[in-house]
Short mmCIF file of C-alpha atoms and ligand atoms in Angstrom, two decimals:
data_model
loop_
_atom_site.label_atom_id
_atom_site.label_comp_id
_atom_site.label_asym_id
_atom_site.label_seq_id
_atom_site.Cartn_x
_atom_site.Cartn_y
_atom_site.Cartn_z
CA UNK A 200 149.83 51.19 -19.13
CA UNK A 201 146.27 50.05 -18.23
CA UNK A 202 146.45 46.53 -19.59
CA UNK A 203 149.69 44.57 -19.96
CA UNK A 204 150.79 43.64 -23.47
CA UNK A 205 150.96 39.89 -24.06
CA UNK A 206 154.38 38.68 -25.15
CA UNK A 207 156.10 35.44 -26.14
CA UNK A 208 159.70 34.21 -25.98
CA UNK A 209 161.18 32.02 -28.72
CA UNK A 210 164.18 30.13 -27.37
CA UNK A 211 162.77 30.47 -23.85
CA UNK A 212 164.78 27.50 -22.53
CA UNK A 213 168.21 28.90 -23.52
CA UNK A 214 170.64 31.19 -21.74
CA UNK A 215 169.10 34.37 -23.16
CA UNK A 216 165.54 33.00 -22.95
CA UNK A 217 165.94 32.34 -19.22
CA UNK A 218 167.12 35.91 -18.74
CA UNK A 219 163.97 37.13 -20.50
CA UNK A 220 161.79 35.21 -18.06
CA UNK A 221 163.77 36.49 -15.07
CA UNK A 222 163.59 40.12 -16.26
CA UNK A 223 159.95 39.98 -17.43
CA UNK A 224 158.50 38.12 -14.41
CA UNK A 225 157.25 41.37 -12.85
CA UNK A 226 157.41 43.75 -15.80
CA UNK A 227 154.93 46.64 -15.50
CA UNK A 228 153.99 46.66 -19.23
CA UNK A 229 154.58 43.11 -20.52
CA UNK A 230 153.11 39.76 -19.55
CA UNK A 231 154.81 36.60 -20.87
CA UNK A 232 152.11 34.15 -21.96
CA UNK A 233 153.84 32.12 -24.68
CA UNK A 234 157.06 30.09 -24.49
CA UNK A 235 158.64 28.24 -27.39
CA UNK A 236 161.88 26.38 -28.08
CA UNK A 237 163.12 23.45 -30.18
CA UNK A 238 161.03 20.35 -30.94
CA UNK A 239 163.01 18.63 -28.10
CA UNK A 240 161.37 20.89 -25.52
CA UNK A 241 157.99 21.27 -27.22
CA UNK A 242 155.11 19.66 -25.31
CA UNK A 243 156.96 19.74 -21.97
CA UNK A 244 156.10 21.94 -19.01
CA UNK A 245 158.71 24.72 -18.81
CA UNK A 246 160.08 23.43 -15.47
CA UNK A 247 160.68 20.00 -17.06
CA UNK A 248 162.17 21.43 -20.25
CA UNK A 249 164.84 23.31 -18.26
CA UNK A 250 165.37 20.68 -15.54
CA UNK A 251 169.10 20.58 -14.73
CA UNK A 252 169.87 23.65 -16.90
CA UNK A 253 168.15 26.60 -15.20
CA UNK A 254 171.08 29.00 -14.78
CA UNK A 255 169.52 32.07 -13.19
CA UNK A 256 170.26 32.94 -9.55
CA UNK A 257 166.65 32.78 -8.32
CA UNK A 258 164.18 29.94 -8.95
CA UNK A 259 162.07 29.72 -12.09
CA UNK A 260 159.33 32.34 -11.62
CA UNK A 261 156.20 30.52 -10.44
CA UNK A 262 153.97 31.69 -13.32
CA UNK A 263 156.19 30.01 -15.95
CA UNK A 264 156.82 26.62 -14.31
CA UNK A 265 153.76 24.88 -15.73
CA UNK A 266 153.42 26.71 -19.05
CA UNK A 267 153.72 24.17 -21.87
CA UNK A 268 156.59 24.94 -24.23
CA UNK A 269 155.64 25.16 -27.92
CA UNK A 270 157.68 24.49 -31.04
CA UNK A 271 159.14 27.85 -32.13
CA UNK A 272 159.15 26.63 -35.74
CA UNK A 273 155.34 26.45 -35.89
CA UNK A 274 154.27 30.08 -36.20
CA UNK A 275 150.53 29.33 -36.38
CA UNK A 276 150.59 28.08 -32.74
CA UNK A 277 151.36 31.59 -31.49
CA UNK A 278 148.69 33.44 -33.46
CA UNK A 279 146.14 35.11 -31.20
CA UNK A 280 148.21 34.41 -28.06
CA UNK A 281 150.50 37.43 -28.04
CA UNK A 282 151.50 40.49 -30.05
CA UNK A 283 155.20 40.91 -29.23
CA UNK A 284 157.70 38.09 -29.76
CA UNK A 285 161.22 38.15 -28.33
CA UNK A 286 163.41 35.85 -30.40
CA UNK A 287 166.40 34.07 -28.84
CA UNK A 288 166.53 30.84 -30.80
CA UNK A 289 169.81 29.26 -31.81
CA UNK A 290 169.37 27.80 -35.30
CA UNK A 291 171.19 28.15 -38.61
CA UNK A 292 171.06 31.72 -39.94
CA UNK A 293 168.98 30.88 -43.03
CA UNK A 294 166.25 29.30 -40.91
CA UNK A 295 166.22 32.26 -38.52
CA UNK A 296 166.03 34.78 -41.39
CA UNK A 297 162.95 33.02 -42.71
CA UNK A 298 161.34 32.29 -39.33
CA UNK A 299 161.56 35.85 -38.01
CA UNK A 300 160.14 37.23 -41.28
CA UNK A 301 157.30 34.72 -41.03
CA UNK A 302 156.42 35.85 -37.48
CA UNK A 303 156.49 39.50 -38.60
CA UNK A 304 154.34 38.72 -41.65
CA UNK A 305 151.80 37.04 -39.37
CA UNK A 306 151.45 40.29 -37.40
CA UNK A 307 153.99 39.86 -34.58
CA UNK A 308 156.36 42.59 -33.49
CA UNK A 309 159.63 40.63 -33.45
CA UNK A 310 162.59 41.85 -31.39
CA UNK A 311 165.52 39.51 -31.96
CA UNK A 312 168.85 38.67 -30.36
CA UNK A 313 170.09 36.76 -33.33
CA UNK A 314 172.59 38.12 -35.84
CA UNK A 315 170.66 36.85 -38.90
CA UNK A 316 168.91 40.16 -39.69
CA UNK A 317 171.59 42.57 -38.48
CA UNK A 318 172.80 43.21 -42.01
CA UNK A 319 169.28 43.47 -43.52
CA UNK A 320 169.29 47.13 -44.54
CA UNK A 321 165.72 47.92 -43.44
CA UNK A 322 166.05 46.19 -40.06
CA UNK A 323 167.25 48.49 -37.26
CA UNK A 324 170.08 47.28 -34.98
CA UNK A 325 169.09 48.91 -31.73
CA UNK A 326 170.98 50.43 -28.83
CA UNK A 327 168.06 52.55 -27.59
CA UNK A 328 170.27 55.30 -26.09
CA UNK A 329 172.05 55.76 -29.44
CA UNK A 330 169.69 55.29 -32.36
CA UNK A 331 166.04 55.50 -31.22
CA UNK A 332 165.17 57.26 -34.53
CA UNK A 333 166.10 54.09 -36.47
CA UNK A 334 162.77 52.62 -35.33
CA UNK A 335 161.10 54.96 -37.83
CA UNK A 336 162.20 52.54 -40.57
CA UNK A 337 159.38 50.27 -39.37
CA UNK A 338 157.01 52.38 -41.49
CA UNK A 339 159.13 51.47 -44.55
CA UNK A 340 159.20 47.78 -43.54
CA UNK A 341 155.43 47.71 -43.28
CA UNK A 342 155.04 49.42 -46.64
CA UNK A 343 157.57 47.18 -48.39
CA UNK A 344 156.26 43.85 -47.04
CA UNK A 345 152.60 44.82 -46.70
CA UNK A 346 152.68 44.17 -42.93
CA UNK A 347 149.88 45.85 -41.00
CA UNK A 348 151.10 45.21 -37.45
CA UNK A 349 154.27 43.18 -37.89
CA UNK A 350 157.77 44.60 -37.49
CA UNK A 351 161.33 43.42 -37.06
CA UNK A 352 164.04 45.00 -34.90
CA UNK A 353 167.25 43.40 -33.61
CA UNK A 354 169.91 44.13 -31.04
CA UNK A 355 173.62 44.13 -31.85
CA UNK A 356 176.31 41.63 -30.96
CA UNK A 357 176.73 41.28 -27.20
CA UNK A 358 180.40 42.36 -27.26
CA UNK A 359 179.93 46.00 -28.31
CA UNK A 360 177.58 47.71 -25.81
CA UNK A 361 180.33 48.57 -23.33
CA UNK A 362 182.09 50.86 -25.78
CA UNK A 363 179.29 51.99 -28.11
CA UNK A 364 177.60 54.16 -25.50
CA UNK A 365 180.88 55.78 -24.27
CA UNK A 366 181.86 56.50 -27.89
CA UNK A 367 178.43 57.90 -28.73
CA UNK A 368 178.42 60.23 -25.70
CA UNK A 369 181.70 61.76 -26.92
CA UNK A 370 180.41 62.04 -30.50
CA UNK A 371 177.25 63.75 -29.27
CA UNK A 372 179.42 66.24 -27.39
CA UNK A 373 180.95 67.22 -30.75
CA UNK A 374 184.10 65.10 -30.90
CA UNK A 375 185.05 62.98 -33.91
CA UNK A 376 186.57 59.57 -33.20
CA UNK A 377 188.16 58.03 -36.28
CA UNK A 378 190.12 55.03 -34.95
CA UNK A 379 189.68 52.46 -32.23
CA UNK A 380 191.48 49.28 -31.24
CA UNK A 381 189.45 47.08 -28.90
CA UNK A 382 190.33 43.86 -27.10
CA UNK A 383 187.38 42.06 -25.55
CA UNK A 384 187.40 39.53 -22.69
CA UNK A 385 184.07 37.77 -23.16
CA UNK A 386 182.16 35.69 -20.64
CA UNK A 387 181.13 32.06 -21.03
CA UNK A 388 177.37 32.73 -20.99
CA UNK A 389 177.89 34.54 -24.31
CA UNK A 390 178.38 31.15 -25.92
CA UNK A 391 175.00 29.78 -24.73
CA UNK A 392 174.69 26.54 -22.79
CA UNK A 393 176.80 24.44 -22.33
CA UNK A 394 179.35 26.63 -24.13
CA UNK A 395 183.01 25.61 -24.61
CA UNK A 396 184.26 22.45 -22.87
CA UNK A 397 185.62 23.00 -19.34
CA UNK A 398 188.94 21.43 -20.26
CA UNK A 399 189.47 24.18 -22.85
CA UNK A 400 188.71 26.91 -20.32
CA UNK A 401 190.30 26.14 -16.98
CA UNK A 402 193.76 27.73 -16.77
CA UNK A 403 193.25 29.09 -20.26
CA UNK A 404 192.04 31.89 -22.58
CA UNK A 405 190.54 31.18 -26.02
CA UNK A 406 191.78 33.85 -28.47
CA UNK A 407 189.09 33.17 -31.07
CA UNK A 408 185.28 33.47 -31.12
CA UNK A 409 183.83 32.65 -34.51
CA UNK A 410 182.48 35.74 -36.34
CA UNK A 411 182.83 37.99 -33.30
CA UNK A 412 185.62 40.28 -34.52
CA UNK A 413 183.87 40.94 -37.83
CA UNK A 414 180.59 41.78 -36.03
CA UNK A 415 182.42 44.07 -33.58
CA UNK A 416 184.00 45.96 -36.47
CA UNK A 417 180.97 46.22 -38.77
CA UNK A 418 177.87 46.62 -36.57
CA UNK A 419 178.84 50.00 -35.00
CA UNK A 420 178.73 51.66 -38.45
CA UNK A 421 175.08 50.66 -38.92
CA UNK A 422 174.12 51.75 -35.40
CA UNK A 423 175.76 55.17 -35.96
CA UNK A 424 174.18 55.37 -39.45
CA UNK A 425 171.22 57.35 -40.79
CA UNK A 426 167.85 56.27 -42.17
CA UNK A 427 167.59 57.33 -45.82
CA UNK A 428 165.03 56.22 -48.42
CA UNK A 429 163.94 53.13 -46.51
CA UNK A 430 167.46 51.95 -45.71
CA UNK A 431 169.94 52.42 -42.90
CA UNK A 432 173.08 53.91 -44.44
CA UNK A 433 176.13 53.04 -42.30
CA UNK A 434 178.45 55.74 -40.95
CA UNK A 435 181.99 54.44 -41.37
CA UNK A 436 183.78 57.36 -39.70
CA UNK A 437 185.32 55.08 -37.05
CA UNK A 438 187.71 52.40 -38.23
CA UNK A 439 187.73 49.58 -35.68
CA UNK A 440 190.21 46.77 -35.15
CA UNK A 441 188.92 44.11 -32.72
CA UNK A 442 190.51 41.17 -30.86
CA UNK A 443 187.88 38.97 -29.19
CA UNK A 444 188.77 36.44 -26.49
CA UNK A 445 186.70 33.97 -24.46
CA UNK A 446 187.64 33.95 -20.75
CA UNK A 447 186.49 31.85 -17.78
CA UNK A 448 184.05 34.41 -16.36
CA UNK A 449 180.36 33.45 -16.11
CA UNK A 450 178.74 36.81 -17.05
CA UNK A 451 180.07 40.24 -18.05
CA UNK A 452 182.05 41.22 -21.15
CA UNK A 453 185.02 43.57 -20.79
CA UNK A 454 186.35 45.77 -23.60
CA UNK A 455 189.81 47.39 -23.39
CA UNK A 456 189.75 50.27 -25.86
CA UNK A 457 192.24 52.74 -27.37
CA UNK A 458 190.65 55.63 -29.24
CA UNK A 459 191.91 58.34 -31.56
CA UNK A 460 190.19 61.70 -32.09
CA UNK A 461 190.25 63.51 -35.42
CA UNK A 462 190.74 67.23 -34.82
CA UNK A 463 189.80 68.62 -31.43
CA UNK A 464 190.75 66.40 -28.46
CA UNK A 465 188.94 66.57 -25.12
CA UNK A 466 190.74 66.72 -21.77
CA UNK A 467 190.53 63.70 -19.47
CA UNK A 468 188.25 65.47 -16.94
CA UNK A 469 185.92 66.54 -19.73
CA UNK A 470 185.52 62.97 -21.01
CA UNK A 471 184.56 61.75 -17.53
CA UNK A 472 182.11 64.65 -17.15
CA UNK A 473 180.51 63.81 -20.52
CA UNK A 474 180.19 60.14 -19.61
CA UNK A 475 178.74 60.83 -16.17
CA UNK A 476 176.23 63.34 -17.55
CA UNK A 477 175.09 61.33 -20.57
CA UNK A 478 171.49 60.22 -20.89
CA UNK A 479 169.57 58.88 -23.85
CA UNK A 480 165.91 58.85 -24.83
CA UNK A 481 165.11 55.79 -22.62
CA UNK A 482 166.27 57.78 -19.56
CA UNK A 483 164.37 60.91 -20.66
CA UNK A 484 161.21 58.84 -21.21
CA UNK A 485 161.79 57.00 -17.90
CA UNK A 486 161.28 53.62 -19.58
CA UNK A 487 160.84 50.86 -16.97
CA UNK A 488 164.13 49.09 -17.87
CA UNK A 489 166.23 52.22 -18.51
CA UNK A 490 169.18 52.40 -16.09
CA UNK A 491 169.83 55.73 -14.39
CA UNK A 492 172.64 56.58 -14.83
CA UNK A 493 173.23 54.64 -18.02
CA UNK A 494 177.01 55.02 -17.67
CA UNK A 495 178.90 54.71 -14.41
CA UNK A 496 182.49 55.95 -14.32
CA UNK A 497 184.53 54.28 -11.54
CA UNK A 498 187.52 56.19 -10.19
CA UNK A 499 189.18 53.12 -8.62
CA UNK A 500 192.25 51.98 -10.55
CA UNK A 501 191.09 48.33 -10.59
CA UNK A 502 187.52 48.74 -11.90
CA UNK A 503 185.38 47.76 -13.76
CA UNK A 504 185.38 44.05 -12.87
CA UNK A 505 182.76 41.49 -14.00
CA UNK A 506 182.02 40.18 -10.49
CA UNK A 507 181.59 43.63 -8.99
CA UNK A 508 180.09 45.69 -11.80
CA UNK A 509 178.04 43.50 -14.18
CA UNK A 510 174.81 43.90 -12.18
CA UNK A 511 174.98 47.71 -12.04
CA UNK A 512 171.63 49.26 -13.01
CA UNK A 513 170.01 45.82 -12.83
CA UNK A 514 172.49 44.62 -15.47
CA UNK A 515 171.50 47.40 -17.90
CA UNK A 516 174.19 50.01 -17.05
CA UNK A 517 177.62 50.33 -18.66
CA UNK A 518 180.54 50.64 -16.25
CA UNK A 519 183.63 52.46 -17.48
CA UNK A 520 187.00 53.06 -15.84
CA UNK A 521 190.77 53.37 -16.23
CA UNK A 522 190.62 56.37 -18.57
CA UNK A 523 194.21 57.37 -19.28
CA UNK A 524 196.47 58.66 -22.05
CA UNK A 525 197.43 56.23 -24.81
CA UNK A 526 200.99 56.19 -26.17
CA UNK A 527 199.80 55.33 -29.68
CA UNK A 528 196.27 56.83 -29.98
CA UNK A 529 194.83 59.52 -27.66
CA UNK A 530 193.11 57.70 -24.76
CA UNK A 531 192.58 54.24 -23.30
CA UNK A 532 189.69 53.01 -21.18
CA UNK A 533 187.98 49.82 -20.02
CA UNK A 534 184.24 49.24 -20.48
CA UNK A 535 182.06 46.48 -19.04
CA UNK A 536 178.46 45.36 -19.43
CA UNK A 537 176.35 42.33 -18.59
CA UNK A 538 176.27 40.34 -21.82
CA UNK A 539 173.04 38.39 -21.31
CA UNK A 540 171.21 41.42 -19.86
CA UNK A 541 172.24 44.69 -21.60
CA UNK A 542 173.92 42.64 -24.35
CA UNK A 543 170.90 40.40 -24.95
CA UNK A 544 167.51 40.08 -23.19
CA UNK A 545 167.63 43.41 -21.32
CA UNK A 546 168.69 45.38 -24.42
CA UNK A 547 165.77 43.89 -26.35
CA UNK A 548 163.28 44.61 -23.57
CA UNK A 549 164.43 48.25 -23.58
CA UNK A 550 163.90 48.33 -27.37
CA UNK A 551 160.40 46.90 -26.94
CA UNK A 552 159.59 49.57 -24.34
CA UNK A 553 160.70 52.20 -26.85
CA UNK A 554 158.49 50.58 -29.52
CA UNK A 555 155.53 50.96 -27.16
CA UNK A 556 156.21 54.63 -26.41
CA UNK A 557 156.73 55.38 -30.11
CA UNK A 558 153.31 53.86 -30.87
CA UNK A 559 154.47 50.86 -32.92
CA UNK A 560 152.98 48.42 -30.41
CA UNK A 561 149.50 49.16 -29.28
N1 NAP B 69 174.30 34.31 -24.75
C1 NAP B 69 174.49 35.59 -25.07
O1 NAP B 69 175.13 36.36 -24.32
C2 NAP B 69 173.90 36.16 -26.31
C3 NAP B 69 174.02 37.52 -26.50
C4 NAP B 69 173.48 38.10 -27.65
C5 NAP B 69 172.84 37.31 -28.57
N2 NAP B 69 172.75 35.97 -28.39
C6 NAP B 69 172.02 35.22 -29.42
O2 NAP B 69 170.77 34.81 -28.85
C7 NAP B 69 170.38 33.53 -29.36
C8 NAP B 69 170.20 32.56 -28.21
O3 NAP B 69 171.44 32.41 -27.53
P1 NAP B 69 171.58 31.56 -26.21
O4 NAP B 69 172.92 31.90 -25.68
O5 NAP B 69 170.40 31.72 -25.35
O6 NAP B 69 171.59 30.06 -26.82
P2 NAP B 69 171.26 28.69 -26.10
O7 NAP B 69 171.47 28.78 -24.64
O8 NAP B 69 171.98 27.64 -26.87
O9 NAP B 69 169.66 28.52 -26.36
C9 NAP B 69 169.17 28.27 -27.66
C10 NAP B 69 167.64 28.27 -27.68
O10 NAP B 69 167.24 28.00 -29.03
C11 NAP B 69 166.34 26.87 -29.04
N3 NAP B 69 166.50 26.10 -30.28
C12 NAP B 69 167.57 25.38 -30.68
N4 NAP B 69 167.30 24.79 -31.86
C13 NAP B 69 166.04 25.14 -32.20
C14 NAP B 69 165.18 24.84 -33.30
N5 NAP B 69 165.59 24.05 -34.28
N6 NAP B 69 163.95 25.37 -33.32
C15 NAP B 69 163.53 26.19 -32.34
N7 NAP B 69 164.29 26.51 -31.24
C16 NAP B 69 165.53 25.99 -31.20
C17 NAP B 69 166.76 26.06 -27.82
O11 NAP B 69 165.71 25.17 -27.44
P3 NAP B 69 165.99 23.77 -26.67
O12 NAP B 69 166.35 24.12 -25.26
O13 NAP B 69 164.68 23.08 -26.80
O14 NAP B 69 167.10 23.10 -27.41
C18 NAP B 69 167.01 27.18 -26.81
O15 NAP B 69 165.80 27.62 -26.30
C19 NAP B 69 171.48 33.13 -30.33
O16 NAP B 69 171.10 33.50 -31.62
C20 NAP B 69 172.68 33.93 -29.89
O17 NAP B 69 173.59 34.17 -30.92
C21 NAP B 69 173.25 35.38 -27.29
#
């Protein structure tokens, strides 16, 4: 790309927002020029707005330290500054629904981490290796709302990436999966900052995350669905039962899965071969943030582990292991991904790269 595309981050001071800045600091296509957050941070230099709550390993990238944070609620402030807006604000759902539509109506390409628009039937829920063709619904969005340049795409809940890509690879190889039971062990960063109180977490597991099990059961159907007549029609072939738990791990969500095949069942070695050989459109297009390989199968009996595997592929790869027979369904396995990278900022950046290559962002 000759000239970098100017981008903004809404919710730049939060857990996901900070990951955006870390991942975009040296991005070959995108240049972050606009930062926004709540009215509490608005008017402050970024380094002052995040003082005492910068959670990334390295320091705040130099180019962002003195940028003045704007109020994400005032759309007019961003006009003319950037074309692409990553949204990672934490507000009530109704406000986010309206705010993201307003940014899109004002000509911004909005790629969001929030769940507000995931059930809007003309908004694609993107896992770029699985459903790149869902971006074609942007033409319908533009027609319906009269947007010339605006668009709206979202990424799914951060708990599902570690099994969606393994499932999709098997489906693409011709197998039909009709049942899955999944138990997730989800990291603290998934709850934003400061997250649950320490006294609830030390020496403990929280067996409830509000709304998470419903999202884990419903969102896959839309991602596996088809675009028809301006809507994404869900594919409900897989029935999912989810148990979601919060555990005292900083980053990296684990999913322990049992799957059942309808009809033909693959052998264990074949499943591993399919997973190791899988690549999606982002890998074929060599997008800057596409991990190669996208799926890593570990042979060790005690992997994947958050500490050891979450940063694989710069936090964008899925690590899978412990494939074995299941006494109730057909097979069991464990998947892991970095929740604030592949499950949040990184997944959205990959979607934005796909938007560029598909010509929706010029
Ligand atoms: N953490 C994850 O792993 C993860 C994964 C996937 C999706 N998500 C989603 O991504 C979004 C951000 O999550 P997070 O974990 O980064 O949350 P967070 O750490 O709590 O950060 C929230 C951000 O929203 C801003 N904000 C709060 N109220 C606002 C308002 N009224 N107007 C404008 N901005 C406001 C905050 O600004 P101030 O700093 O000024 O308060 C901050 O920048 C959420 O919708 C979440 O569900 C999170």
